[in-house]
PDB file of C-alpha atoms in Angstrom:
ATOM      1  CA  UNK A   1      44.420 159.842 107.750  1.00 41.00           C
ATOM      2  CA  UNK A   2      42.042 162.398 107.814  1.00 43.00           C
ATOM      3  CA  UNK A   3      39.233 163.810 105.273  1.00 44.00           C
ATOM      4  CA  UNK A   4      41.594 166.216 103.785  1.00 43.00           C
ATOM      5  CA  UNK A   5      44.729 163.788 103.075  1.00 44.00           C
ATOM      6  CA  UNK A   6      42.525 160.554 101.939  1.00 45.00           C
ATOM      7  CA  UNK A   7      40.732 161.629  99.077  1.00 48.00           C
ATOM      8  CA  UNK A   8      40.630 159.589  95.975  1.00 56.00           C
ATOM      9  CA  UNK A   9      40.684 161.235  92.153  1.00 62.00           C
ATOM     10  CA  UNK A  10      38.913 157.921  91.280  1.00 72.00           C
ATOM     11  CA  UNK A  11      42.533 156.742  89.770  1.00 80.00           C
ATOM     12  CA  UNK A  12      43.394 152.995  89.999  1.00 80.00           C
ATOM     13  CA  UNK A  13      46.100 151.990  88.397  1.00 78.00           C
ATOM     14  CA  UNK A  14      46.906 148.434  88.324  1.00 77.00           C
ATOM     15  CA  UNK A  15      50.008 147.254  89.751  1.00 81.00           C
ATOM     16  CA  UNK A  16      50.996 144.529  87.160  1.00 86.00           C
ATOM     17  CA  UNK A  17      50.062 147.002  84.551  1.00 91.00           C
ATOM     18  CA  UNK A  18      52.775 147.690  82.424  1.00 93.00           C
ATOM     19  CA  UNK A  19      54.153 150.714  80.705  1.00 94.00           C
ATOM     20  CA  UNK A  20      56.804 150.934  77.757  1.00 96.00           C
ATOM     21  CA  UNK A  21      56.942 154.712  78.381  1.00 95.00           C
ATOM     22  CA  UNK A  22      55.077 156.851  80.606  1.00 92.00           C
ATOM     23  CA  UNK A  23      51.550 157.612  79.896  1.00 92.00           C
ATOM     24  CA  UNK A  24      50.985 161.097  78.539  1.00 92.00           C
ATOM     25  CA  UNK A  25      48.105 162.492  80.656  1.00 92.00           C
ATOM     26  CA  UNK A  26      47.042 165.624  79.601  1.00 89.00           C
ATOM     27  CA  UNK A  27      44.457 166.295  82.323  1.00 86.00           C
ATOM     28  CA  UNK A  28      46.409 164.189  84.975  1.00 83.00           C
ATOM     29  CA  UNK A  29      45.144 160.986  86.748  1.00 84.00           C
ATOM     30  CA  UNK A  30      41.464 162.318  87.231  1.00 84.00           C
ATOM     31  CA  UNK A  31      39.429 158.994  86.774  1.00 90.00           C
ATOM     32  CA  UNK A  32      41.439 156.648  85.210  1.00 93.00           C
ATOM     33  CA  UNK A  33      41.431 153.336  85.427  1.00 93.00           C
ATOM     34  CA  UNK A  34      44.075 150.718  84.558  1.00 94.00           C
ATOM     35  CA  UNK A  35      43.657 147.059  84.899  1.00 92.00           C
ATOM     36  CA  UNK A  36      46.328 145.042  86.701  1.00 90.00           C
ATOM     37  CA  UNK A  37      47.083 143.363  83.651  1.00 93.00           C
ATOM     38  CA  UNK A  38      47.418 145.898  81.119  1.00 96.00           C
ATOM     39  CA  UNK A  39      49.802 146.165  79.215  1.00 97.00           C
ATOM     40  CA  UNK A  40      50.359 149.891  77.534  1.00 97.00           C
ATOM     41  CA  UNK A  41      52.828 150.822  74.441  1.00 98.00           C
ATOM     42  CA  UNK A  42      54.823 153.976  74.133  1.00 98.00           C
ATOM     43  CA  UNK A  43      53.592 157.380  73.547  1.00 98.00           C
ATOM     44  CA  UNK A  44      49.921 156.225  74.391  1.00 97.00           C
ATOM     45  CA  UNK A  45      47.997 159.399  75.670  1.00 97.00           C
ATOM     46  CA  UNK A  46      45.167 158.851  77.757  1.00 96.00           C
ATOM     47  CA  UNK A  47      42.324 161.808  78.927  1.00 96.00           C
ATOM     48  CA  UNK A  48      40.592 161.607  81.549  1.00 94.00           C
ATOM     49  CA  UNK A  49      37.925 159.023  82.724  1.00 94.00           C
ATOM     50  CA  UNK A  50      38.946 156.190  81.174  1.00 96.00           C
ATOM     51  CA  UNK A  51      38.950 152.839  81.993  1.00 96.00           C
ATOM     52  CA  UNK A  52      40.643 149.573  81.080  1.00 96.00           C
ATOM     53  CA  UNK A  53      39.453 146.499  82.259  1.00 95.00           C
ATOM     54  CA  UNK A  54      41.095 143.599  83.869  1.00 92.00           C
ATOM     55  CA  UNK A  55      42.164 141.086  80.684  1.00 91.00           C
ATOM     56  CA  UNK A  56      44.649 140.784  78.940  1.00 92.00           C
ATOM     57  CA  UNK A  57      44.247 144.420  77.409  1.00 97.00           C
ATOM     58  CA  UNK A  58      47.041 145.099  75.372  1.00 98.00           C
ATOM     59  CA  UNK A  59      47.347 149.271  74.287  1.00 98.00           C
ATOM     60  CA  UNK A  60      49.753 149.418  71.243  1.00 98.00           C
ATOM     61  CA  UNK A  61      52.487 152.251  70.664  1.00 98.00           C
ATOM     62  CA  UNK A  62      51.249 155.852  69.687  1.00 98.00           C
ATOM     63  CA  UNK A  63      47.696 155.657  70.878  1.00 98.00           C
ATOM     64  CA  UNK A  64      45.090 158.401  71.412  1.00 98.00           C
ATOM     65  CA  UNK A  65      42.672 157.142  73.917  1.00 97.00           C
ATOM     66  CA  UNK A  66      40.036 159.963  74.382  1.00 96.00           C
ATOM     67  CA  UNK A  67      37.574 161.200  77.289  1.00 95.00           C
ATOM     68  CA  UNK A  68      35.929 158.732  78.961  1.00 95.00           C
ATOM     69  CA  UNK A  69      36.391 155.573  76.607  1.00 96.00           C
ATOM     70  CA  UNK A  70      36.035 152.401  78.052  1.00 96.00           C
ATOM     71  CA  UNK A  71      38.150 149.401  77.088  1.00 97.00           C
ATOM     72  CA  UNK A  72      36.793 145.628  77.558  1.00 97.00           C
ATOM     73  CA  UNK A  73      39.149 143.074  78.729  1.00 96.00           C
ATOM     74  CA  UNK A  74      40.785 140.771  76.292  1.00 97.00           C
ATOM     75  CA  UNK A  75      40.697 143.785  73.561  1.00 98.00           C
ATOM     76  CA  UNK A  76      44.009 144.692  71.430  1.00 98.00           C
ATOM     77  CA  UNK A  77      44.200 148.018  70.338  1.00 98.00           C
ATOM     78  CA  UNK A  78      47.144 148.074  67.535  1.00 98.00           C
ATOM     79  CA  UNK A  79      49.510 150.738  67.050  1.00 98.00           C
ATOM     80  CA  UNK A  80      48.734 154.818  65.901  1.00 98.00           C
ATOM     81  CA  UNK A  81      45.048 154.352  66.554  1.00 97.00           C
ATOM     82  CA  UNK A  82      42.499 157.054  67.961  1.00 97.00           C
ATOM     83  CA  UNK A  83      39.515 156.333  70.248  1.00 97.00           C
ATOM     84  CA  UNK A  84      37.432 158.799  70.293  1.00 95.00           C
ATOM     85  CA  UNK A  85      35.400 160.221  73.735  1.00 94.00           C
ATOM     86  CA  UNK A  86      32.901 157.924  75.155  1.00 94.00           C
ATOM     87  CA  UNK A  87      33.371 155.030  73.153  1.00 95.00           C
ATOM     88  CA  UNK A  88      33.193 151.157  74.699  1.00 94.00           C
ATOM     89  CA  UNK A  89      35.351 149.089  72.881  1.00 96.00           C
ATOM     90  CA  UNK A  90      34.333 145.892  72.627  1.00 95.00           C
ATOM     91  CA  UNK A  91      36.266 144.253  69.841  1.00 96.00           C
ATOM     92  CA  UNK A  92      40.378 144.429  68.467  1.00 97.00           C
ATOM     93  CA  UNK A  93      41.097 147.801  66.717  1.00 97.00           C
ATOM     94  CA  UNK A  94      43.707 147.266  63.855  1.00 97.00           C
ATOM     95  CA  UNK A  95      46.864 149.615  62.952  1.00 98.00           C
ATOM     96  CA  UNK A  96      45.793 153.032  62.379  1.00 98.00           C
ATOM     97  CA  UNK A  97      42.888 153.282  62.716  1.00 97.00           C
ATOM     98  CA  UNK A  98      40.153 155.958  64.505  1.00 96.00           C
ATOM     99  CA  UNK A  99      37.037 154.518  66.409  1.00 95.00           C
ATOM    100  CA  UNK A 100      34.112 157.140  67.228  1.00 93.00           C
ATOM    101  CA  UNK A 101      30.761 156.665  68.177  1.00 87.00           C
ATOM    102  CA  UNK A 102      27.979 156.830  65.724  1.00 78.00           C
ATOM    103  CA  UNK A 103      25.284 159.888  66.004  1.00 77.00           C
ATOM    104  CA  UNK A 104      22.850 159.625  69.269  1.00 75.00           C
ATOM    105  CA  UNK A 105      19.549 158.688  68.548  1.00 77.00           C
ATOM    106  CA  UNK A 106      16.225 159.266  70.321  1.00 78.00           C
ATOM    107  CA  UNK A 107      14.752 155.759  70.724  1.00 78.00           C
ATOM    108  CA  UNK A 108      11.965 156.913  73.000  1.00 82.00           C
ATOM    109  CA  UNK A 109       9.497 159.966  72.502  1.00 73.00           C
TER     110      UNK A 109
END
């Protein structure tokens, strides 16, 4: 092992995660994270730096999970939903549905 052939994209994925299908990765592994546990539907398309936590997390079929979203453990995330970029989900998402982040706000001047 030297510095050239042991370098890490940041990419973890869990070894008792499980996959129906093959991820779609549109910008390849770079930063993602997959708990062991995981458990991923078909035709789920995850960007890059994204994580999902040890837990029980269960992805459904025909998910969009964007840029750098963050998924809690113990969270299902139902079938044909969207995540948008950057969002921490923290709570079940239900069929079909899209979950963004609300508009930044200055809280200190």
């Amino acid at each position: 092992c030297d510095a050239f052939n042991c370098a890490s994209m940041g990419t973890d994925l869990g070894n008792g995660a499980t996959f129906k299908t093959p991820p779609i990765l549109l910008h390849g592994l770079n930063g993602i994270i997959v708990g062991h546990d995981a458990q991923i539907g078909a035709n789920v398309t995850i960007l890059q730096q994204v994580t999902i936590e040890n837990g029980g997390v269960v992805i459904g079929d025909n998910v969009l999970i964007g840029k750098g979203a963050y998924i809690k453990s113990g969270v299902k995330v139902g079938n044909n939903v969207k995540i948008g970029a950057n969002c921490v989900v923290v709570e079940n998402i239900p069929d079909n549905a899209t979950v963004v982040l609300t508009k930044p706000r200055i809280i200190i001047r």
